[in-house]
XYZ file of C-alpha atoms in Angstrom:
310
model
C -21.149 -11.121 -66.152
C -24.177 -11.912 -68.286
C -25.169 -15.561 -68.254
C -28.537 -14.979 -69.875
C -27.233 -16.096 -73.248
C -24.839 -18.901 -74.004
C -24.691 -20.417 -70.527
C -20.859 -20.517 -70.441
C -19.455 -21.380 -67.020
C -17.299 -18.940 -65.081
C -14.600 -19.348 -62.473
C -16.822 -19.441 -59.392
C -17.522 -22.907 -58.059
C -21.132 -23.949 -57.576
C -20.919 -23.976 -53.788
C -19.527 -20.428 -53.796
C -22.507 -19.283 -55.832
C -24.947 -20.865 -53.399
C -23.038 -19.365 -50.452
C -23.251 -15.918 -52.019
C -27.006 -16.301 -52.404
C -27.380 -17.504 -48.818
C -25.493 -14.449 -47.567
C -27.678 -12.198 -49.684
C -30.782 -13.804 -48.167
C -29.737 -12.451 -44.783
C -29.458 -8.844 -45.933
C -31.101 -8.207 -49.301
C -33.682 -10.585 -50.776
C -33.851 -8.584 -54.005
C -30.155 -9.195 -54.580
C -30.559 -12.866 -53.713
C -33.374 -13.192 -56.244
C -31.320 -11.446 -58.925
C -28.421 -13.829 -58.271
C -30.681 -16.859 -58.747
C -31.786 -15.467 -62.101
C -28.280 -14.463 -63.100
C -26.790 -17.895 -62.495
C -29.678 -19.847 -64.041
C -27.871 -20.624 -67.283
C -24.667 -21.511 -65.414
C -26.420 -24.086 -63.253
C -28.368 -25.737 -66.050
C -25.555 -25.751 -68.584
C -23.301 -27.503 -66.085
C -25.783 -30.086 -64.821
C -26.150 -28.386 -61.427
C -29.932 -28.534 -61.093
C -29.697 -29.660 -57.466
C -27.612 -26.604 -56.576
C -30.074 -24.375 -58.421
C -32.989 -25.935 -56.535
C -31.276 -25.482 -53.170
C -30.573 -21.811 -53.805
C -34.037 -21.112 -55.207
C -35.791 -22.927 -52.359
C -33.914 -20.812 -49.807
C -34.945 -17.564 -51.488
C -38.540 -18.675 -52.030
C -38.898 -19.778 -48.414
C -38.132 -16.230 -47.333
C -40.148 -14.478 -50.048
C -43.207 -16.640 -49.596
C -45.996 -15.405 -51.863
C -44.526 -11.923 -52.365
C -43.190 -11.009 -55.791
C -40.776 -8.073 -55.346
C -41.670 -5.084 -57.499
C -39.842 -5.127 -60.816
C -38.497 -8.651 -60.328
C -41.294 -10.704 -61.855
C -39.088 -12.726 -64.192
C -36.473 -13.280 -61.489
C -39.241 -14.698 -59.286
C -40.397 -16.891 -62.177
C -36.891 -18.316 -62.614
C -36.642 -19.050 -58.888
C -39.927 -20.977 -59.021
C -38.735 -22.880 -62.101
C -35.602 -23.996 -60.235
C -37.461 -24.758 -57.008
C -40.588 -26.222 -58.622
C -40.224 -29.510 -56.768
C -40.804 -27.892 -53.367
C -42.564 -24.629 -54.256
C -45.959 -23.886 -52.709
C -49.002 -24.134 -54.938
C -49.562 -20.388 -54.680
C -45.974 -19.739 -55.758
C -46.496 -21.952 -58.804
C -49.685 -20.052 -59.609
C -47.910 -16.706 -59.239
C -45.196 -17.887 -61.608
C -47.778 -18.970 -64.162
C -49.531 -15.619 -63.842
C -46.244 -13.886 -64.611
C -45.935 -15.908 -67.813
C -49.523 -15.229 -68.889
C -49.339 -11.468 -68.230
C -45.949 -10.883 -69.824
C -46.608 -9.295 -73.216
C -43.127 -9.089 -74.685
C -40.027 -11.263 -74.717
C -38.367 -12.417 -71.533
C -35.472 -10.379 -70.171
C -33.237 -13.396 -69.619
C -32.560 -15.467 -72.712
C -32.571 -18.709 -70.741
C -36.085 -18.184 -69.328
C -37.937 -19.331 -72.453
C -36.003 -22.592 -72.519
C -36.215 -23.380 -68.808
C -39.904 -22.515 -68.608
C -40.632 -24.680 -71.646
C -38.721 -27.675 -70.283
C -40.050 -27.486 -66.695
C -43.606 -26.168 -67.056
C -44.250 -26.462 -70.796
C -45.167 -30.176 -70.758
C -48.049 -29.365 -68.388
C -49.373 -26.421 -70.419
C -51.690 -26.420 -73.461
C -49.762 -26.383 -76.722
C -51.222 -22.991 -77.689
C -49.898 -21.411 -74.489
C -46.415 -22.791 -75.211
C -46.583 -21.559 -78.813
C -47.612 -18.091 -77.633
C -44.592 -17.912 -75.307
C -42.304 -19.052 -78.115
C -43.713 -16.510 -80.567
C -43.152 -13.709 -78.060
C -39.482 -14.631 -77.834
C -38.553 -15.540 -81.417
C -37.256 -12.022 -82.111
C -34.656 -12.227 -79.342
C -30.902 -12.642 -79.627
C -29.269 -15.499 -81.533
C -29.233 -17.810 -78.520
C -32.900 -17.163 -77.767
C -33.879 -17.839 -81.394
C -32.017 -21.149 -81.237
C -33.763 -22.001 -77.956
C -37.178 -21.165 -79.442
C -36.583 -23.589 -82.328
C -35.430 -26.235 -79.855
C -38.639 -25.846 -77.855
C -40.762 -25.794 -81.001
C -39.418 -29.197 -81.971
C -39.129 -30.662 -78.476
C -41.291 -33.817 -78.254
C -44.725 -33.108 -76.794
C -44.355 -29.354 -76.226
C -46.206 -27.998 -79.245
C -48.672 -29.254 -81.825
C -46.005 -29.273 -84.546
C -46.230 -32.130 -87.055
C -43.382 -34.679 -86.797
C -41.595 -33.404 -89.921
C -41.902 -29.785 -88.757
C -40.641 -30.714 -85.301
C -37.628 -32.502 -86.766
C -36.843 -29.509 -88.983
C -37.107 -27.134 -86.008
C -34.656 -29.299 -84.063
C -32.219 -29.363 -86.985
C -32.485 -25.571 -87.195
C -31.831 -25.290 -83.450
C -28.858 -27.628 -83.721
C -27.370 -25.586 -86.562
C -27.797 -22.343 -84.665
C -26.255 -23.722 -81.502
C -23.341 -25.036 -83.582
C -22.728 -21.553 -84.931
C -22.768 -20.235 -81.365
C -20.462 -23.079 -80.267
C -22.886 -23.788 -77.443
C -22.388 -27.403 -76.399
C -25.279 -27.360 -73.943
C -27.761 -26.244 -76.590
C -26.328 -28.720 -79.093
C -26.686 -31.504 -76.552
C -30.344 -30.697 -75.865
C -31.121 -30.461 -79.587
C -29.396 -33.772 -80.346
C -31.137 -35.565 -77.475
C -34.499 -34.404 -78.821
C -33.634 -35.083 -82.457
C -32.624 -38.687 -81.799
C -36.200 -39.349 -80.677
C -37.747 -38.311 -83.989
C -35.369 -39.653 -86.653
C -35.478 -43.129 -88.181
C -31.752 -43.842 -87.805
C -30.527 -42.246 -84.566
C -27.128 -43.960 -84.201
C -24.936 -41.082 -85.430
C -26.996 -38.502 -83.535
C -26.824 -40.578 -80.344
C -23.050 -40.860 -80.735
C -22.658 -37.088 -81.074
C -24.946 -36.490 -78.086
C -22.865 -38.975 -76.105
C -19.627 -37.171 -76.969
C -21.133 -33.862 -75.801
C -22.424 -35.406 -72.568
C -18.884 -36.584 -71.825
C -17.461 -33.141 -72.607
C -20.028 -31.536 -70.318
C -19.185 -34.052 -67.548
C -22.806 -35.226 -67.324
C -22.296 -38.652 -65.778
C -25.903 -39.835 -65.649
C -26.695 -38.621 -69.172
C -23.494 -40.200 -70.479
C -24.411 -43.578 -68.990
C -27.975 -43.444 -70.296
C -26.791 -42.549 -73.792
C -24.284 -45.405 -73.662
C -27.160 -47.764 -72.879
C -29.249 -46.331 -75.702
C -26.408 -46.619 -78.211
C -25.734 -50.153 -76.982
C -29.406 -50.992 -77.615
C -28.974 -49.771 -81.187
C -25.791 -51.787 -81.640
C -27.480 -54.894 -80.252
C -30.387 -54.572 -82.684
C -27.872 -54.237 -85.516
C -26.138 -57.435 -84.387
C -22.972 -55.582 -83.276
C -22.756 -57.456 -79.998
C -19.144 -56.559 -79.159
C -19.880 -52.854 -79.530
C -23.041 -53.254 -77.467
C -21.150 -55.102 -74.730
C -18.515 -52.368 -74.602
C -21.097 -49.579 -74.223
C -23.165 -51.425 -71.612
C -19.979 -52.148 -69.652
C -18.957 -48.487 -69.672
C -22.451 -47.488 -68.560
C -22.306 -50.023 -65.735
C -18.965 -48.663 -64.559
C -20.263 -45.090 -64.551
C -23.483 -46.086 -62.808
C -21.655 -47.943 -60.041
C -19.111 -45.165 -59.550
C -21.770 -42.417 -59.451
C -24.244 -44.479 -57.385
C -26.980 -44.538 -60.039
C -28.928 -47.746 -59.354
C -31.399 -47.329 -62.230
C -28.518 -46.887 -64.644
C -26.779 -49.927 -63.173
C -29.960 -51.946 -63.689
C -30.359 -50.794 -67.297
C -26.729 -51.615 -68.082
C -26.938 -55.088 -66.510
C -30.191 -55.868 -68.330
C -28.496 -54.886 -71.570
C -25.459 -56.998 -70.764
C -27.734 -59.945 -69.958
C -29.518 -59.689 -73.309
C -26.221 -59.301 -75.151
C -24.829 -62.357 -73.359
C -27.937 -64.369 -74.269
C -27.604 -63.408 -77.933
C -23.927 -64.390 -77.757
C -24.804 -67.764 -76.250
C -23.214 -66.976 -72.876
C -26.021 -68.169 -70.609
C -24.035 -68.105 -67.314
C -23.095 -64.439 -67.853
C -26.699 -63.581 -68.681
C -27.945 -65.249 -65.486
C -25.269 -63.502 -63.423
C -26.310 -60.044 -64.637
C -30.006 -60.769 -64.105
C -29.375 -62.027 -60.576
C -27.476 -58.820 -59.835
C -30.432 -56.722 -61.045
C -32.804 -58.613 -58.736
C -30.634 -57.702 -55.729
C -30.987 -53.962 -56.368
C -33.554 -52.498 -53.933
C -36.648 -50.477 -54.839
C -36.497 -51.010 -58.603
C -39.757 -52.788 -59.374
C -39.708 -52.073 -63.117
C -36.147 -53.369 -63.445
C -37.055 -56.470 -61.424
C -40.021 -57.096 -63.725
C -37.776 -56.844 -66.795
C -35.165 -59.120 -65.221
C -37.757 -61.783 -64.405
C -39.136 -61.554 -67.928
C -35.628 -61.948 -69.341
C -35.073 -64.977 -67.092
C -38.227 -66.575 -68.493
C -36.982 -65.928 -72.028
C -33.632 -67.402 -71.097
C -35.224 -70.514 -69.579
C -37.458 -70.960 -72.621
C -34.515 -70.713 -75.005
C -32.602 -73.306 -73.001
C -35.593 -75.660 -72.926
C -36.019 -75.485 -76.673
C -32.304 -75.898 -77.418
């Protein structure tokens, strides 16, 4: 099966994929490396970055600084997945592979994953060169190139050009019925448009369809922020509450903090001071969240000032 294009999931469960790679590590590292590359789109399109990292780290730990002959791009993909724990020399080897590759990548997903993981740390002209080398690829690759061209901070594209590239990417992914690509394009586009409510709503619907719990909760908080600024406090309360429920169920403390801060502000705007204080107190009990604690204390000061002037 070829997962280098659309990133559609198949019937194998994620743990079975990792097990297959672990078995291959014991007998044939070349096969193990090919499996990591082959399942790259599957992992990323299903929010399984942790599984991808675990598999890649296992293969890289056995390969060390050796790039198997003829498997340069497969090695690059393994380093992309395992970037968090890869050795410095492995990162440098991966970068050398990118710089010495003269044509398009073999796997459609490579241009997107490289751009998202390593692109933000590369000069814009290097990113643009990689994109240009791949813009003659298949339909999915061309959509991915436009996505990367408009992705905030990756290239030197002017804001209007970046927005147009993202709209082009979104249209192409729609034609391909690729929800993952659409989701990425929408999430980027909402950062560069003046009125992001409709785009945020569509991105939220896709995150739910893709079963991306953390992304769903964060988008709920962002849409709730928009509702709150528009004075739609009931809608804001509903979205923050859903985000809080997801965050607590999935054990996402930062999401829980963001949702409670939003609920506190919404309660203050609604005149419900006790509810606002309750949510802020709950944020302050969450461990190891200094930024959230700072925001909660600031909100408490605002709350106290509003009460004093009432």
